[in-house]
XYZ file of C-alpha atoms in Angstrom:
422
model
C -9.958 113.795 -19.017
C -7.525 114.759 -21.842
C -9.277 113.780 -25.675
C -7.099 112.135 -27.764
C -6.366 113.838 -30.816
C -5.395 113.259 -34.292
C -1.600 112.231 -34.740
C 0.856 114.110 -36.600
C 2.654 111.517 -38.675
C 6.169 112.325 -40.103
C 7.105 108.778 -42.360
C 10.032 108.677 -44.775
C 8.249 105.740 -46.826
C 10.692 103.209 -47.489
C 11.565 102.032 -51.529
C 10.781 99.047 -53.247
C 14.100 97.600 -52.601
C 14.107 98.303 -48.577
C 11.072 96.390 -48.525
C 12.851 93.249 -48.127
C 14.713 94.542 -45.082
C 13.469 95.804 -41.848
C 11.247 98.115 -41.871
C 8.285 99.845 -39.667
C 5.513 98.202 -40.146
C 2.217 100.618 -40.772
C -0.378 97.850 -38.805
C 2.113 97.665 -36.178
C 1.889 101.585 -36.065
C -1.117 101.808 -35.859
C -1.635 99.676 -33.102
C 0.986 101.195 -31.255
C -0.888 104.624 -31.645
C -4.084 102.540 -30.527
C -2.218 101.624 -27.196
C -0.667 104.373 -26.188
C -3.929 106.231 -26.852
C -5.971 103.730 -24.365
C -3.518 105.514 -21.365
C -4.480 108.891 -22.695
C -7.761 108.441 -23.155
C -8.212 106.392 -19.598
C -6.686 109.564 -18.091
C -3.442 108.042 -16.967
C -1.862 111.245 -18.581
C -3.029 114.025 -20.586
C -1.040 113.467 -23.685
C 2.633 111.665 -25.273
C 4.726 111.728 -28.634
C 6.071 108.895 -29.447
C 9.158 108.218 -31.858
C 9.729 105.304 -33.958
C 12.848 105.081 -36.526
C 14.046 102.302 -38.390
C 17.231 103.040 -40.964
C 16.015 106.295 -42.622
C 12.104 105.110 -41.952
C 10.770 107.574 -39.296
C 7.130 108.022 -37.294
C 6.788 110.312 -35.341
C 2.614 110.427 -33.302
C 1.491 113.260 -30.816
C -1.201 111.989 -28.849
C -3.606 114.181 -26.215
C -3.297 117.132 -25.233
C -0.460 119.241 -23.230
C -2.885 119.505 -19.808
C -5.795 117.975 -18.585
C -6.992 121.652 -18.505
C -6.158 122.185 -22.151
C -8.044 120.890 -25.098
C -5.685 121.926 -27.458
C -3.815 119.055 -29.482
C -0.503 118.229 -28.492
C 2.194 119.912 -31.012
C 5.243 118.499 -32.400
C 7.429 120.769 -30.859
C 5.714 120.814 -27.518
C 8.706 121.252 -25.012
C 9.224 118.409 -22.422
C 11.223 117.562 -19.435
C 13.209 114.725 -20.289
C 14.837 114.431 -16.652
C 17.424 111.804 -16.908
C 17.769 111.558 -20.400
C 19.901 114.202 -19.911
C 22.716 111.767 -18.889
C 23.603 110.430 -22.735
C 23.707 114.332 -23.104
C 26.152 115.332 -20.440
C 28.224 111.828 -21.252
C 28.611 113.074 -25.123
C 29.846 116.587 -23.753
C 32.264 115.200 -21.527
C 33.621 112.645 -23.922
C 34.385 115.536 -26.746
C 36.424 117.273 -24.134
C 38.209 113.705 -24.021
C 39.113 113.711 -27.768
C 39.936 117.178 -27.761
C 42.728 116.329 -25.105
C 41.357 118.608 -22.449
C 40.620 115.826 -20.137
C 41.731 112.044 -20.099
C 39.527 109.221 -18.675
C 42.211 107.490 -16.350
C 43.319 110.995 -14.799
C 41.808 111.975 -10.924
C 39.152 114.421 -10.871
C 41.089 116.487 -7.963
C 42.685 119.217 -9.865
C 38.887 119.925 -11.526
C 36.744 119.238 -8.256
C 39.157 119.394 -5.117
C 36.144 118.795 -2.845
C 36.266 114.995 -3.803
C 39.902 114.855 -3.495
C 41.402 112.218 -0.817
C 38.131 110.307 0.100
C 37.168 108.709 2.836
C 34.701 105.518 2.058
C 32.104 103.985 4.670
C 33.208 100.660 6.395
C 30.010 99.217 4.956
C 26.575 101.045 3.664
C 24.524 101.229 7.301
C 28.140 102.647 8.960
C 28.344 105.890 11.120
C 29.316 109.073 8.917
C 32.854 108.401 11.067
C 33.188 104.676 10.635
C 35.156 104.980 7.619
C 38.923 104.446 5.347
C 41.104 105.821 3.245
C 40.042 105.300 -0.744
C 42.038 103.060 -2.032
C 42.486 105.698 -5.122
C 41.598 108.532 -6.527
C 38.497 108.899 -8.626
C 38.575 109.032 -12.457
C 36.920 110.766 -14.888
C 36.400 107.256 -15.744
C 34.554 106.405 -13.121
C 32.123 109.192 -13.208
C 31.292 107.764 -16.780
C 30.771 104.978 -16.095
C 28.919 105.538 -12.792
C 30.989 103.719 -10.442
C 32.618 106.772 -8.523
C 31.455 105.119 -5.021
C 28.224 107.754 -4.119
C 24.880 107.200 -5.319
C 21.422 105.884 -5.120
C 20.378 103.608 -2.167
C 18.039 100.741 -2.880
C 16.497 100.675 0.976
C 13.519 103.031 2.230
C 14.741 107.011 2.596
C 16.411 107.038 6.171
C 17.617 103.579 6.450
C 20.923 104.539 6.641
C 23.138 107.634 8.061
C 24.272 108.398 5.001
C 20.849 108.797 3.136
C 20.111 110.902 6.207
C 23.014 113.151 5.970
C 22.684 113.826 1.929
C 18.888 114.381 2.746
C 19.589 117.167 5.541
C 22.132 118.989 2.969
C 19.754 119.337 0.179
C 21.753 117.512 -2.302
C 18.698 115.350 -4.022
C 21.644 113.255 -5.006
C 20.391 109.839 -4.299
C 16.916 109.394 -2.907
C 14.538 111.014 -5.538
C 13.629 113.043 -8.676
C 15.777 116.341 -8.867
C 12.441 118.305 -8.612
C 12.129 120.963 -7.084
C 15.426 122.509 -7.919
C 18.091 122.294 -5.294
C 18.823 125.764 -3.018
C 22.565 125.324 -3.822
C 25.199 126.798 -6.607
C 27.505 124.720 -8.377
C 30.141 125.430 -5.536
C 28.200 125.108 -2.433
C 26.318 121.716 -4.277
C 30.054 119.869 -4.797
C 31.233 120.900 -1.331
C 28.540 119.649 0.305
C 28.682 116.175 -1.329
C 32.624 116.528 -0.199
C 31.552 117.091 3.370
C 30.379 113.656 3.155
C 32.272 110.025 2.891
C 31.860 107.905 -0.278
C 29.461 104.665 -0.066
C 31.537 102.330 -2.096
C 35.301 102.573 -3.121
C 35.923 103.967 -6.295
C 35.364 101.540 -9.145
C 33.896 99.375 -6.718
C 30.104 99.209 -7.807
C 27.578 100.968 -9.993
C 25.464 103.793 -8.470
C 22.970 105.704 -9.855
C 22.659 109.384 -10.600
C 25.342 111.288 -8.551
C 28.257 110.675 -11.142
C 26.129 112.875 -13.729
C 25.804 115.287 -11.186
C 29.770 115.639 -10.241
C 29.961 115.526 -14.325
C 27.941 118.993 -14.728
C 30.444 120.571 -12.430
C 33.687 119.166 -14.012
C 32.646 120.181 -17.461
C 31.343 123.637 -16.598
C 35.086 123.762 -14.519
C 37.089 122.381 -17.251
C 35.654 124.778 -20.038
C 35.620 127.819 -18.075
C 31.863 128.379 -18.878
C 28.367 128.149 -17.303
C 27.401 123.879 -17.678
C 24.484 125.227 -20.203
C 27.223 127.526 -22.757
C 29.353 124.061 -22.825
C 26.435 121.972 -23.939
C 25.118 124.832 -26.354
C 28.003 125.228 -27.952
C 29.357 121.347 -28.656
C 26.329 119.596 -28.954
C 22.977 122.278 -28.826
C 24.092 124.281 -31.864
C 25.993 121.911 -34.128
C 22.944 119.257 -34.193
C 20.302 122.116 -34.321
C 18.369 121.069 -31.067
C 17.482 124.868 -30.614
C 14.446 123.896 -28.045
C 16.964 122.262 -25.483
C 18.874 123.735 -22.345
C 17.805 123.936 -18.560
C 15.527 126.872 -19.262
C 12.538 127.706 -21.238
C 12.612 131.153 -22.951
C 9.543 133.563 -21.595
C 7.974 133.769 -25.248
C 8.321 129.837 -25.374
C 6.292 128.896 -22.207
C 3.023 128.407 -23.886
C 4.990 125.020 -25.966
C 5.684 123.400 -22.521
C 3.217 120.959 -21.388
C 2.302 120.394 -17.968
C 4.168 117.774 -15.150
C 2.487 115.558 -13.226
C 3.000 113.107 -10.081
C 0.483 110.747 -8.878
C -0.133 110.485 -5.042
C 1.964 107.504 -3.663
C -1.111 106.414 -2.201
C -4.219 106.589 -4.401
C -2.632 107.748 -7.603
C -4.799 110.368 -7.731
C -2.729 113.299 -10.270
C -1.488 116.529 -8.873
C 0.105 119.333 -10.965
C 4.035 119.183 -10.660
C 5.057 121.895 -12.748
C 2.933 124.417 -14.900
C 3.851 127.062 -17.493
C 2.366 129.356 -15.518
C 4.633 128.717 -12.374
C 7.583 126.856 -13.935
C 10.583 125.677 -12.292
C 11.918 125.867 -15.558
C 11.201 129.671 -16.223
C 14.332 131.005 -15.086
C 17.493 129.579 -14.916
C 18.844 126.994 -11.997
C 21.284 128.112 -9.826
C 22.579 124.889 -10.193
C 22.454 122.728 -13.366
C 21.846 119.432 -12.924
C 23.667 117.474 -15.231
C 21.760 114.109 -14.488
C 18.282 115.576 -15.396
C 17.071 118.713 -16.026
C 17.090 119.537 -19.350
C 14.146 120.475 -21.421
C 13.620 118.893 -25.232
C 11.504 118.083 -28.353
C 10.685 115.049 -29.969
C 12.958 116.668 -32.852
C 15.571 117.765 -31.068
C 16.057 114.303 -29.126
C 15.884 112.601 -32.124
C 18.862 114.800 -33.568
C 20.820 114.188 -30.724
C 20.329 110.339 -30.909
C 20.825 110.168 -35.019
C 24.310 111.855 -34.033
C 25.315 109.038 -31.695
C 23.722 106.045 -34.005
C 26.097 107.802 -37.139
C 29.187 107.372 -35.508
C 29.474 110.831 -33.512
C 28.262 112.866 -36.842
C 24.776 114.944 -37.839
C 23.661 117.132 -39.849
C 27.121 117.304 -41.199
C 29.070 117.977 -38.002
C 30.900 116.057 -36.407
C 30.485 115.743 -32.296
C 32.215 112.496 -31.440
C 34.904 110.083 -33.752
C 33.677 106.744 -33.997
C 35.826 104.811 -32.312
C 34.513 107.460 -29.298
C 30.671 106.173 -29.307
C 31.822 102.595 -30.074
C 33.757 103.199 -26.908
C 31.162 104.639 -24.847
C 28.643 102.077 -25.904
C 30.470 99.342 -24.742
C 29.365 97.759 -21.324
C 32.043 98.415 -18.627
C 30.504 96.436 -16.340
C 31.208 93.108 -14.313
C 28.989 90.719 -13.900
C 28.885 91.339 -10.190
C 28.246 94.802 -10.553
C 25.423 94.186 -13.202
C 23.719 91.627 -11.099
C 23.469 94.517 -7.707
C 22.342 97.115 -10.154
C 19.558 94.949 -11.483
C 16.736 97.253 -9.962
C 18.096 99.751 -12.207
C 19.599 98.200 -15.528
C 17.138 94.361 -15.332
C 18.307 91.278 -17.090
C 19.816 92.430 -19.608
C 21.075 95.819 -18.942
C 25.095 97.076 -18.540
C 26.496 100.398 -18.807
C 28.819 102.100 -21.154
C 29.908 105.670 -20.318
C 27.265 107.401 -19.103
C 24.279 105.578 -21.053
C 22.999 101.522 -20.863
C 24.234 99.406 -23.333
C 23.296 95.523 -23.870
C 24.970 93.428 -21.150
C 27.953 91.551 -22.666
C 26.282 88.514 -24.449
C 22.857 90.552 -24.482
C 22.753 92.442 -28.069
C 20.424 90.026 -29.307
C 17.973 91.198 -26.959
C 14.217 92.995 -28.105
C 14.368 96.569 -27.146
C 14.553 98.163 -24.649
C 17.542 95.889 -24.543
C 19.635 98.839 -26.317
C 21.610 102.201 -25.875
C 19.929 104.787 -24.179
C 17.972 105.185 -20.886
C 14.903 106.052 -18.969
C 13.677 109.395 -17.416
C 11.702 110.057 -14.100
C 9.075 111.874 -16.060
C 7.528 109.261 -17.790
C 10.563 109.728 -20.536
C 12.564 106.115 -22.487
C 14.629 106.389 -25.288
C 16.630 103.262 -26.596
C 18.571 102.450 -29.782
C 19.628 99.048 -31.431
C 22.191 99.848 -33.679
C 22.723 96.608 -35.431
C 18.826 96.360 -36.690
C 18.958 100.597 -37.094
C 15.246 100.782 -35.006
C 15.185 103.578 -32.225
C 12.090 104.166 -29.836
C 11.531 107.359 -28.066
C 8.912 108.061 -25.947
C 7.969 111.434 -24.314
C 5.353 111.927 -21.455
C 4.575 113.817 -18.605
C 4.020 111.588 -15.456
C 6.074 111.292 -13.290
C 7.317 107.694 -12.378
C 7.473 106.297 -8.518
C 10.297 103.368 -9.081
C 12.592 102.120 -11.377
C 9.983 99.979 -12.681
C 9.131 100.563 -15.900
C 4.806 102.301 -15.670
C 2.371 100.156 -18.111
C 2.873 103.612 -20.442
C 6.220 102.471 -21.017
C 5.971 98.761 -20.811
C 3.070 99.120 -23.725
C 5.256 101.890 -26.016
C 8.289 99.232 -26.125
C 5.986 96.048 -27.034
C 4.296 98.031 -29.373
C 7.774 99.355 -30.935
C 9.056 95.894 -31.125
C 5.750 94.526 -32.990
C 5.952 97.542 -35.383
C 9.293 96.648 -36.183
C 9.580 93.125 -36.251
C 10.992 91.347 -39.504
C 8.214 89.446 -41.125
């Protein structure tokens, strides 16, 4: 059983005159720091770093240890995977491609990805891989942003229907799990295999989950000319300084990358997932997935979020225009489309382009009613821009459902109490 260590505490301490406003609360800290460390400490996981921000006021706790196996304390700039909080990232990428003019939201993907070009959609989800019509339209960038490009995840047991069993026997890992281990396919032989098959929903129909990042990855890297990894260095890596992020980790940087985990569907009994010493993430995909395989810090995630809660702008550059993140944070959803993708986005969850937002009417909401999303590693990150609080939270267990694990549950009620207005 992982010890729990001392935390490393980063606090900007607020002045006497933001007293009187919201601010992070140092009891509530510490009894956040107490709860999280009851799941390291009960050997639920071997260690987490948590991140709590309000305005400039910043806490930042490393907890455990980076393996079971490993006594030493969890660092700072231990690397994580933050699986699908890689989405906001891709989203951001695509959007400056937007501003730049290089791409337009209402245009068809088909000059960019041909293999999704002229779809054919199922009659209904349980239909024959031939029982099928003509899309009413084309796809839009649009609706890869906003997740409603007709393929996705299925919310039914993993061969229910034909076409879960067809994406399963191409090797897509598209819509029925975690992206882990890394598809056999390259970018090209990936997007033509998802074009050998028929769309579940027409486009702009409903909200699925996952698949739209995916097709996303390959667009960009198509659009720019470059590997998916060069067009994320260079407009968002770089710029905001997040110099421990990108699909791979460096040889001489293996020792800073803790240790995956996945409990046993039945006894949740831990297994090792992924190791330094025999990491997926040594060498470089052959494809990238653009809905969740990134690597990160606790620093670098927080740089990336800063930039999006400015207005598109950090550490003096700027990534996105305003009017470009108030856009993308807006919910694009109907209510029909919320209410079937409650498993995924609860009560009080829409989506913007490519990250949840508040439902319209929601905004009043507690986090993690807010702008961000979750990850299949044990990984949340959400933002409510109109009090200025953020919570990040960075583990390494995997998760077996959308449902949010106790870990995260716990962080978020322990964020809100920390940052509560007296």
């Amino acid at each position: 059983m992982a010890r729990t260590r001392e935390s490393t505490l980063t606090t900007n301490e607020p002045s006497t005159e933001q007293l009187s406003t919201n601010q992070l609360s140092r009891t509530g800290l510490a009894h956040l720091h107490d709860a999280m460390a009851a799941h390291v400490e009960s050997g639920r996981l071997p260690g987490l770093v948590t991140l709590v921000a309000c305005g400039d006021d910043v806490h930042i706790d490393t907890i455990g240890t980076p393996a079971f196996i490993d006594d030493a304390p969890l660092a700072r700039d231990a690397i994580f995977r933050i699986a699908s909080l890689t989405k906001p990232i891709t989203a951001v990428a695509t959007l400056s491609l937007v501003e730049e003019g290089l791409l337009r939201l209402e245009e068809p993907i088909d000059e960019l990805v041909p293999e999704l070009a002229a779809r054919r959609v199922l009659r209904a989800i349980d239909a024959e891989l031939d029982d099928t019509v003509p899309a009413n339209r084309p796809i839009t960038l649009e609706d890869l942003l906003s997740f409603r490009f007709g393929f996705g995840s299925v919310v039914a047991p993993p061969g229910s229907y034909p076409i879960q069993r067809a994406e399963a026997e191409l090797g897509l890992q598209s819509i029925g799990g975690p992206p882990w281990p890394p598809v056999a396919h390259d970018v090209d032989g990936w997007i033509g295999a998802l074009g050998s098959l028929p769309l579940m929903y027409q486009p702009g129909e409903q909200w699925l989950y996952n698949s739209s990042a995916q097709v996303l990855g390959v667009l960009l890297a198509r659009a720019c000319g470059q590997d998916l990894e060069s067009v994320l260095r260079e407009r968002i890596f770089e710029p905001l300084g997040m110099v421990d992020t990108g699909f791979t980790v460096p040889t001489e940087q293996l020792g800073r990358l803790t240790t995956a985990y996945r409990p046993s569907p039945e006894t949740g009994e831990l297994s090792v997932l992924d190791d330094a010493a025999h990491s997926w993430w040594s060498t470089p995909p052959s494809f990238p997935d653009a809905s969740g395989w990134l690597v990160s810090t606790i620093d670098d995630y927080w740089s990336f979020v800063s930039m999006v809660l400015a207005g598109g702008t950090g550490r003096g550059e700027r990534i996105l225009a305003p009017a470009t993140v108030a856009l993308m944070t807006t919910d694009r959803l109907t209510s029909p489309q919320r209410d079937a993708s409650a498993v995924f986005l609860g009560e009080h969850g829409g989506w913007g382009l490519g990250l949840e937002v508040p439902a319209t009417g929601s905004s009043d909401q507690p986090l993690p009613c807010g702008i961000g999303w979750d990850g299949g590693i044990g990984t949340t990150c959400r933002s409510n821009p109109r009090s200025g609080v953020t919570g990040i939270l960075l583990t390494q267990r995997q998760v077996t459902s959308p449902t949010p694990p106790p870990v995260v549950e716990d962080f978020w009620a322990g964020v809100n109490a920390a940052t509560a207005t007296p």
